[in-house]
Short mmCIF file of N, CA, C and O in Angstrom, two decimals:
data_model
loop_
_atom_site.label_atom_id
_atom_site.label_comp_id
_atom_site.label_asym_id
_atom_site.label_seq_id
_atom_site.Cartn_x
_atom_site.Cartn_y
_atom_site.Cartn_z
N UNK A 92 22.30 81.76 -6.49
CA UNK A 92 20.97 81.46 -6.02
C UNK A 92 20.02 82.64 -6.24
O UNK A 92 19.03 82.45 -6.95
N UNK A 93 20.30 84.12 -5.55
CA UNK A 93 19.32 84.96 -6.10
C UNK A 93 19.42 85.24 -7.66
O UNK A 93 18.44 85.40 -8.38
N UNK A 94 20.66 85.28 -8.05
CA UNK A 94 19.86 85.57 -9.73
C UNK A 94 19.28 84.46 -10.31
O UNK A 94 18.76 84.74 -11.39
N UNK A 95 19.19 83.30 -9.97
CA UNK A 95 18.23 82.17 -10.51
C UNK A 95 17.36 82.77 -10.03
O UNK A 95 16.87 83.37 -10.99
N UNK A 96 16.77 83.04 -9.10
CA UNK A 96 15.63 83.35 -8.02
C UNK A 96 14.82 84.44 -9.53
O UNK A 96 13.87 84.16 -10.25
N UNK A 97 15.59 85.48 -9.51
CA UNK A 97 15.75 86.93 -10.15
C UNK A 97 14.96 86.00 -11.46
O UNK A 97 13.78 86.03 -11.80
N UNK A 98 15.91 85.33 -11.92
CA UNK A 98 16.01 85.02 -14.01
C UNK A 98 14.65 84.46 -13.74
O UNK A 98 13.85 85.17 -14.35
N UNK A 99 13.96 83.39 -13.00
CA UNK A 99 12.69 82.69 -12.96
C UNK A 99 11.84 83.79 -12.92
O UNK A 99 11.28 84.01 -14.00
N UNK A 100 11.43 84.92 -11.58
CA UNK A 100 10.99 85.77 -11.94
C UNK A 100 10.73 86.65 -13.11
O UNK A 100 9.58 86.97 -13.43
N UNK A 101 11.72 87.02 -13.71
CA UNK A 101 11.55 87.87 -15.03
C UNK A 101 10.91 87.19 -15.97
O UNK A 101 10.45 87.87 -16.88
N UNK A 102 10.62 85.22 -16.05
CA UNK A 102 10.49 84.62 -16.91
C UNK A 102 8.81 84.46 -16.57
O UNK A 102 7.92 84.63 -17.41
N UNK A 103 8.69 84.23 -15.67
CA UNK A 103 7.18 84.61 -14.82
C UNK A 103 6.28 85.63 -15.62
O UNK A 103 5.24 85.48 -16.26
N UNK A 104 7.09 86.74 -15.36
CA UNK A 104 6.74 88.27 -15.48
C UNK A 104 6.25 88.35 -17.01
O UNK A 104 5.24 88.86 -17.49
N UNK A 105 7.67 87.42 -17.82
CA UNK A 105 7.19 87.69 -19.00
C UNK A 105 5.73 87.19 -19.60
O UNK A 105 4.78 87.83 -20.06
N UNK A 106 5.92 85.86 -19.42
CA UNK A 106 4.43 85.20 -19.34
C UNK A 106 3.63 86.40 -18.94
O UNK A 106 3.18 87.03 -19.89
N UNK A 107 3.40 86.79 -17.95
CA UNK A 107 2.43 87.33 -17.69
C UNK A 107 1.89 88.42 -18.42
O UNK A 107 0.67 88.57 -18.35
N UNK A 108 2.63 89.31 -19.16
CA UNK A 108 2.70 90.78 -19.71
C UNK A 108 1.45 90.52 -20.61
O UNK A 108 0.37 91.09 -20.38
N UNK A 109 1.68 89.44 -21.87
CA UNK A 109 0.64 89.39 -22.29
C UNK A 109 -1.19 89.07 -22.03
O UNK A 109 -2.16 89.25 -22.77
N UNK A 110 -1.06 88.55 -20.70
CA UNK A 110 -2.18 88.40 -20.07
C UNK A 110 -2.35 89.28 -19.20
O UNK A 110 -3.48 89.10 -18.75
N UNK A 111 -1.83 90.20 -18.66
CA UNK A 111 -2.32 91.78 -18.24
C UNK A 111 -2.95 92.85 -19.06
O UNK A 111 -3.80 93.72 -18.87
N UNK A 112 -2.21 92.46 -20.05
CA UNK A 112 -2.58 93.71 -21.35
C UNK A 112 -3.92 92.75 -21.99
O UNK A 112 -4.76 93.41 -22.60
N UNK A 113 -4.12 91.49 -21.89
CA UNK A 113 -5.66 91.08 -22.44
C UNK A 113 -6.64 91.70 -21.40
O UNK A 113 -7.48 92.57 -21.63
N UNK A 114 -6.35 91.03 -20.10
CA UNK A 114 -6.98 91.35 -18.95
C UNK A 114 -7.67 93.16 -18.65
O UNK A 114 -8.74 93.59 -18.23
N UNK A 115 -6.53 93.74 -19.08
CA UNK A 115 -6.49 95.74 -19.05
C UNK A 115 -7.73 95.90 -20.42
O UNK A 115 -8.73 96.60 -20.51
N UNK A 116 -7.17 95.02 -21.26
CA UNK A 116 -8.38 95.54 -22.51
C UNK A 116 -10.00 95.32 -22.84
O UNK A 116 -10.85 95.79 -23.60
N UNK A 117 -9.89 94.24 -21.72
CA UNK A 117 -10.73 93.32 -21.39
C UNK A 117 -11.97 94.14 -20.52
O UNK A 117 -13.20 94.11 -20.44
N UNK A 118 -10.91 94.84 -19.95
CA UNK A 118 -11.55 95.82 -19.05
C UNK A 118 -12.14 97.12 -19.52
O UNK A 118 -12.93 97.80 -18.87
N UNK A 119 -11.71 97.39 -20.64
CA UNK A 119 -11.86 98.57 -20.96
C UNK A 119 -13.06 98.41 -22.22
O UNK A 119 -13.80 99.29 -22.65
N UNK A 120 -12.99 97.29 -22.53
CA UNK A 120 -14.09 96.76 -23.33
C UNK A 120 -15.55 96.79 -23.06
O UNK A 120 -16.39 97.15 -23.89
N UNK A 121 -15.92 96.17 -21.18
CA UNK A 121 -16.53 96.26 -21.06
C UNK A 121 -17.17 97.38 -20.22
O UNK A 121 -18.29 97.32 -19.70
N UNK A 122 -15.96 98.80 -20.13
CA UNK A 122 -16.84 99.98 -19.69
C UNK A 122 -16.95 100.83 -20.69
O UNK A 122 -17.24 102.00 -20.47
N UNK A 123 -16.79 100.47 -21.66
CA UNK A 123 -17.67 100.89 -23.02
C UNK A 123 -18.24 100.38 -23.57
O UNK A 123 -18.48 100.92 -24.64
N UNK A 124 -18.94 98.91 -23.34
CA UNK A 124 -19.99 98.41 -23.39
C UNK A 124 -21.01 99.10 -22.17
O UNK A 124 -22.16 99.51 -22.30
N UNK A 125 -20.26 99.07 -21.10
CA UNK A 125 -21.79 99.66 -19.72
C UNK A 125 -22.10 100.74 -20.49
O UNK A 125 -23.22 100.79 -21.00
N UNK A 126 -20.80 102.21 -20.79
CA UNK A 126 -21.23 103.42 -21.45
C UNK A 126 -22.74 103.31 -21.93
O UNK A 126 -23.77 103.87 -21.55
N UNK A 127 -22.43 102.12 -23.14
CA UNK A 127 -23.43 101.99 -24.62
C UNK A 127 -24.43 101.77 -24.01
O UNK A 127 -25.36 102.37 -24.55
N UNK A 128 -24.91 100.94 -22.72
CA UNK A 128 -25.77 100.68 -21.71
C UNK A 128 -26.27 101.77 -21.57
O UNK A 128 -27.35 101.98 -22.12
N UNK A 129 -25.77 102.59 -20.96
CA UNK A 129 -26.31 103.93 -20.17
C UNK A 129 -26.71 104.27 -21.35
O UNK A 129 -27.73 103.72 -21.79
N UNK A 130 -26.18 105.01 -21.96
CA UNK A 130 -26.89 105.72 -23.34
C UNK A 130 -27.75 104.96 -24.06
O UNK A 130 -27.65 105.64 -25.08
N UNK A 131 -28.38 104.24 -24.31
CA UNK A 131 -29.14 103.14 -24.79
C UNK A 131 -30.76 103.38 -23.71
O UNK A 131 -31.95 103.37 -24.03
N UNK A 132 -30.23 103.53 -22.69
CA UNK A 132 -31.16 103.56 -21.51
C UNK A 132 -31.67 104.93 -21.68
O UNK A 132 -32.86 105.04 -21.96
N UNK A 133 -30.91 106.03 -21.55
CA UNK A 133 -31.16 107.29 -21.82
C UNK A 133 -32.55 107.57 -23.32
O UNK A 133 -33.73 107.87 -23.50
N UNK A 134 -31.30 107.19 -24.02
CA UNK A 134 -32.54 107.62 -25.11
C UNK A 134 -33.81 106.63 -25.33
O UNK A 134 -34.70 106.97 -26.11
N UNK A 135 -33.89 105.19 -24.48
CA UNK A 135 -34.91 105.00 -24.60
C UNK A 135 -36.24 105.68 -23.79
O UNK A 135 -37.40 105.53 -24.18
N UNK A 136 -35.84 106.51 -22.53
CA UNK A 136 -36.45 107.51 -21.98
C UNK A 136 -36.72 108.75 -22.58
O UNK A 136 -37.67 109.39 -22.14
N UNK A 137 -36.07 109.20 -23.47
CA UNK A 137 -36.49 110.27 -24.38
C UNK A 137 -37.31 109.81 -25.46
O UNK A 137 -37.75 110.71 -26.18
N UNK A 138 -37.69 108.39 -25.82
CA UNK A 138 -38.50 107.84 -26.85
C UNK A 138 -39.72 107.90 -26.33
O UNK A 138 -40.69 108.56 -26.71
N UNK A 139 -39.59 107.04 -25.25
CA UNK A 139 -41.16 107.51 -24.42
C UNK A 139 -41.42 108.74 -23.78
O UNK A 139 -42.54 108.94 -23.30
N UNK A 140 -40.71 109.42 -23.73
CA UNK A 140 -41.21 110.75 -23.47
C UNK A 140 -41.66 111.27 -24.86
O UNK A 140 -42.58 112.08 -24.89
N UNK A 141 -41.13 110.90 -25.92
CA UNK A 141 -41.52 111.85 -27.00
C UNK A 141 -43.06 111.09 -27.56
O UNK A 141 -44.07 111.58 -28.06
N UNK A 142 -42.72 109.87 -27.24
CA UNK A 142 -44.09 108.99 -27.38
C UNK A 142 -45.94 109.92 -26.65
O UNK A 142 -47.09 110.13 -27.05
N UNK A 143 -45.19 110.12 -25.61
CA UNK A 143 -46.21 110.48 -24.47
C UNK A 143 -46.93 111.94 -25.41
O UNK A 143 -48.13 112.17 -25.54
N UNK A 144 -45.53 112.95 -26.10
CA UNK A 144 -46.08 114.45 -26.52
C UNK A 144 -46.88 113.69 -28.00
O UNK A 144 -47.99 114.21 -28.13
N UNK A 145 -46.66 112.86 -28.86
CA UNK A 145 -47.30 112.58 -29.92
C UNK A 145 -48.70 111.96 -29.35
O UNK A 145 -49.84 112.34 -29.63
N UNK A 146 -48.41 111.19 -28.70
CA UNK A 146 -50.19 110.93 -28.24
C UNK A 146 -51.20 112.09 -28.29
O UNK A 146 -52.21 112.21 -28.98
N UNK A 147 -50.65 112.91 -27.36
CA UNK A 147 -51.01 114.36 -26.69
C UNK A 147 -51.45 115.24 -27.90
O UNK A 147 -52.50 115.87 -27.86
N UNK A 148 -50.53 115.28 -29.06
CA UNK A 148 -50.71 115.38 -30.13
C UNK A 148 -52.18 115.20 -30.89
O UNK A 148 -53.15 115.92 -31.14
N UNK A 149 -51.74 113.73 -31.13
CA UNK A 149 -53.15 113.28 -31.90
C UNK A 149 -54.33 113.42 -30.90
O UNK A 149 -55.43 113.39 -31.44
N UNK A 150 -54.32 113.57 -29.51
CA UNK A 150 -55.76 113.75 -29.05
C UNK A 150 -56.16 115.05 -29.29
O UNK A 150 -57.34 115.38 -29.18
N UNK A 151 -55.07 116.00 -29.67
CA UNK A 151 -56.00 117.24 -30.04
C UNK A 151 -56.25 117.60 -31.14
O UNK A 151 -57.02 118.54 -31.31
N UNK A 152 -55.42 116.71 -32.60
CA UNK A 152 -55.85 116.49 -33.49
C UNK A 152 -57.32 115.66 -33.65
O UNK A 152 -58.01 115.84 -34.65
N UNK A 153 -57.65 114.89 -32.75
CA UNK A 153 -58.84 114.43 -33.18
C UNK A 153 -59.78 115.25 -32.67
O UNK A 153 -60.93 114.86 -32.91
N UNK A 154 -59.69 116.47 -31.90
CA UNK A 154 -60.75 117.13 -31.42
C UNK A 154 -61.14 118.13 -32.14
O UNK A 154 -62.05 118.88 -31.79
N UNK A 155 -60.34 118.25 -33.46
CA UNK A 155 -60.40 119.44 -34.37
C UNK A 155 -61.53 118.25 -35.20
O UNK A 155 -61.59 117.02 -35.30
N UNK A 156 -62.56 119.77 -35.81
CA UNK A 156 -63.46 118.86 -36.47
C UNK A 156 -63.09 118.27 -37.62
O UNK A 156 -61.87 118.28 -37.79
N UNK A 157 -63.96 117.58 -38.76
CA UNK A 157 -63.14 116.62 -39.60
C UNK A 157 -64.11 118.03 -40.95
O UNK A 157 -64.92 118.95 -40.85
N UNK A 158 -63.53 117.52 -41.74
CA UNK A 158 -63.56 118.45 -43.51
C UNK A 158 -65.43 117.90 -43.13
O UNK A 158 -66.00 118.66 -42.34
N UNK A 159 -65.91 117.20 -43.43
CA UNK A 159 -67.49 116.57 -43.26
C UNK A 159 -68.10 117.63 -42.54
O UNK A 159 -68.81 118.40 -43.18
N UNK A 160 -67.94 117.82 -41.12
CA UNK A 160 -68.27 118.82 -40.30
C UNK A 160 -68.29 120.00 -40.63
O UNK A 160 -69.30 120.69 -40.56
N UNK A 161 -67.17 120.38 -41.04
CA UNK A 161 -66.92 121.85 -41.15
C UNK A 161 -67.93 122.26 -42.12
O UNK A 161 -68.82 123.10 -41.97
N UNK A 162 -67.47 121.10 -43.77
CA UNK A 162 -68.98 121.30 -44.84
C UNK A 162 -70.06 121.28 -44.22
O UNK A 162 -70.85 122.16 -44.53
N UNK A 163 -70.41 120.48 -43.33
CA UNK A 163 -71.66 120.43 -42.77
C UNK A 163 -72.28 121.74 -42.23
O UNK A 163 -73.46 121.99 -42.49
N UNK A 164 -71.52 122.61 -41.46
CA UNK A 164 -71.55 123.83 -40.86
C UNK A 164 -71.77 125.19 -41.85
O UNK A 164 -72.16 126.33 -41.61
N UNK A 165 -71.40 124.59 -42.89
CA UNK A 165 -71.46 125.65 -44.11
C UNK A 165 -72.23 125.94 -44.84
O UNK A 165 -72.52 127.05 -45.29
N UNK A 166 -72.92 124.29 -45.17
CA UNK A 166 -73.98 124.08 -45.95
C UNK A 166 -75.61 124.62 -45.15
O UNK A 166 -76.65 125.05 -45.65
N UNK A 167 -75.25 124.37 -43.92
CA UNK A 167 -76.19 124.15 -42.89
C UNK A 167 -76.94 125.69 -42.49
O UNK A 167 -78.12 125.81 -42.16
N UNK A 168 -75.95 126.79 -42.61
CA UNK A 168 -75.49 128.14 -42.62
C UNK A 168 -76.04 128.86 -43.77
O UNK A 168 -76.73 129.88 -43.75
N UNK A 169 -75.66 128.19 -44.74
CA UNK A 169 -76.27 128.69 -46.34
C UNK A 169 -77.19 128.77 -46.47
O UNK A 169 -77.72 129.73 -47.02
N UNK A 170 -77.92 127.51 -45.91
CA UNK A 170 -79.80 126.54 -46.24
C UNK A 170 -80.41 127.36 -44.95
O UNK A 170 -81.60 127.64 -45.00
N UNK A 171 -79.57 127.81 -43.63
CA UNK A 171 -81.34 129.11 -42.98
C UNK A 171 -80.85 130.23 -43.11
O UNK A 171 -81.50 131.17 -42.65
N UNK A 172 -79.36 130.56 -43.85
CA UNK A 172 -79.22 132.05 -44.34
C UNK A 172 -80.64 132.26 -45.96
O UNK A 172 -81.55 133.08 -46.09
N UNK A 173 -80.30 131.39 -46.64
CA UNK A 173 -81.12 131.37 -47.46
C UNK A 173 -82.80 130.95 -47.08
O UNK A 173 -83.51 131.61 -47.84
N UNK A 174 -83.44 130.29 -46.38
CA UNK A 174 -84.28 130.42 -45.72
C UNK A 174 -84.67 131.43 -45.10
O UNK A 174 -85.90 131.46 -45.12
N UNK A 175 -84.07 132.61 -44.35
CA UNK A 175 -84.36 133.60 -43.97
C UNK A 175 -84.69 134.45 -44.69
O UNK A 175 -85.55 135.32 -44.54
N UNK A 176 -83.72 134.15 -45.89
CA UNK A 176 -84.09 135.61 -47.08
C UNK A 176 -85.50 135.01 -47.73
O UNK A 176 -86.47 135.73 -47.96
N UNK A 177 -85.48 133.93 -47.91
CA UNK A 177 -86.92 133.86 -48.54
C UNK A 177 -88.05 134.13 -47.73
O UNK A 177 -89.05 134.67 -48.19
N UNK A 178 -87.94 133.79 -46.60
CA UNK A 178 -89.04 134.16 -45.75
C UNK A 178 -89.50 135.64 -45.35
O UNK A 178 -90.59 135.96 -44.88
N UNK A 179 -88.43 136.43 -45.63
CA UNK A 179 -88.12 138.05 -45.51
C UNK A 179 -88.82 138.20 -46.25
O UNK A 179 -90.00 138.20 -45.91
N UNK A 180 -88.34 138.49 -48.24
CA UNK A 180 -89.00 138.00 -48.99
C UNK A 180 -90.42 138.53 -49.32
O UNK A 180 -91.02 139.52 -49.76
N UNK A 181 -90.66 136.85 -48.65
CA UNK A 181 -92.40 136.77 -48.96
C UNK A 181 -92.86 137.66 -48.39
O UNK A 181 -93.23 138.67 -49.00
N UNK A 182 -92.98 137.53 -46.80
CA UNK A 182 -93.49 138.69 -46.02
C UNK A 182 -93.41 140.03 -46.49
O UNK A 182 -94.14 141.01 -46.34
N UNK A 183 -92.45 139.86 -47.05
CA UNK A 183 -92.24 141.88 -48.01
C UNK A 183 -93.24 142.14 -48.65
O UNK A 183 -93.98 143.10 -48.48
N UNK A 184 -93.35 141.00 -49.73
CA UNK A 184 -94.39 140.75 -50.66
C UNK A 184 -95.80 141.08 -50.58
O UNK A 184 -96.33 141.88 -51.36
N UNK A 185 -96.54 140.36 -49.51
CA UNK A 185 -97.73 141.31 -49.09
C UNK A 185 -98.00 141.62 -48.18
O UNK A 185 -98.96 142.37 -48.04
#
């Protein structure tokens, strides 16, 4: 009677082995799926953070003047530097 008891058990057991070891992998599957979660999460917080410094970026790129301006400043500089000398100039004159 107990080793029938015993032999059914072991036959149980066996069945089972392979559905522990799915069950164990099963498991382990999905805490390296959460992992990929977490890290996924992570660096999407370092995207928007890096998002936030490029904005920051271009607003002080746009506060630098543009090539137009700067010529503008040059030309502008030239025309009453040169205005001055002519007006010097004349006045020298008589």
């Amino acid at each position: 009677m107990l080793e029938q008891r015993v032999a059914r058990l072991e036959q149980i057991l066996e069945r089972l082995e392979p559905k522990i070891s799915e069950i164990l992998l099963t498991g382990a599957k999905q805490a390296d799926i959460q992992k990929v979660q977490i890290e996924i999460a992570e660096l999407k917080g370092r995207v928007s953070g890096v998002e936030g410094r490029v904005a920051g970026v271009e607003g002080r790129l746009q506060m630098l003047p543009s090539t137009w301006t700067m010529l503008g400043i040059v030309f502008t500089t030239w025309a009453l530097g040169s205005g001055i000398l002519v007006f010097a100039l004349n006045m020298l004159r008589h």
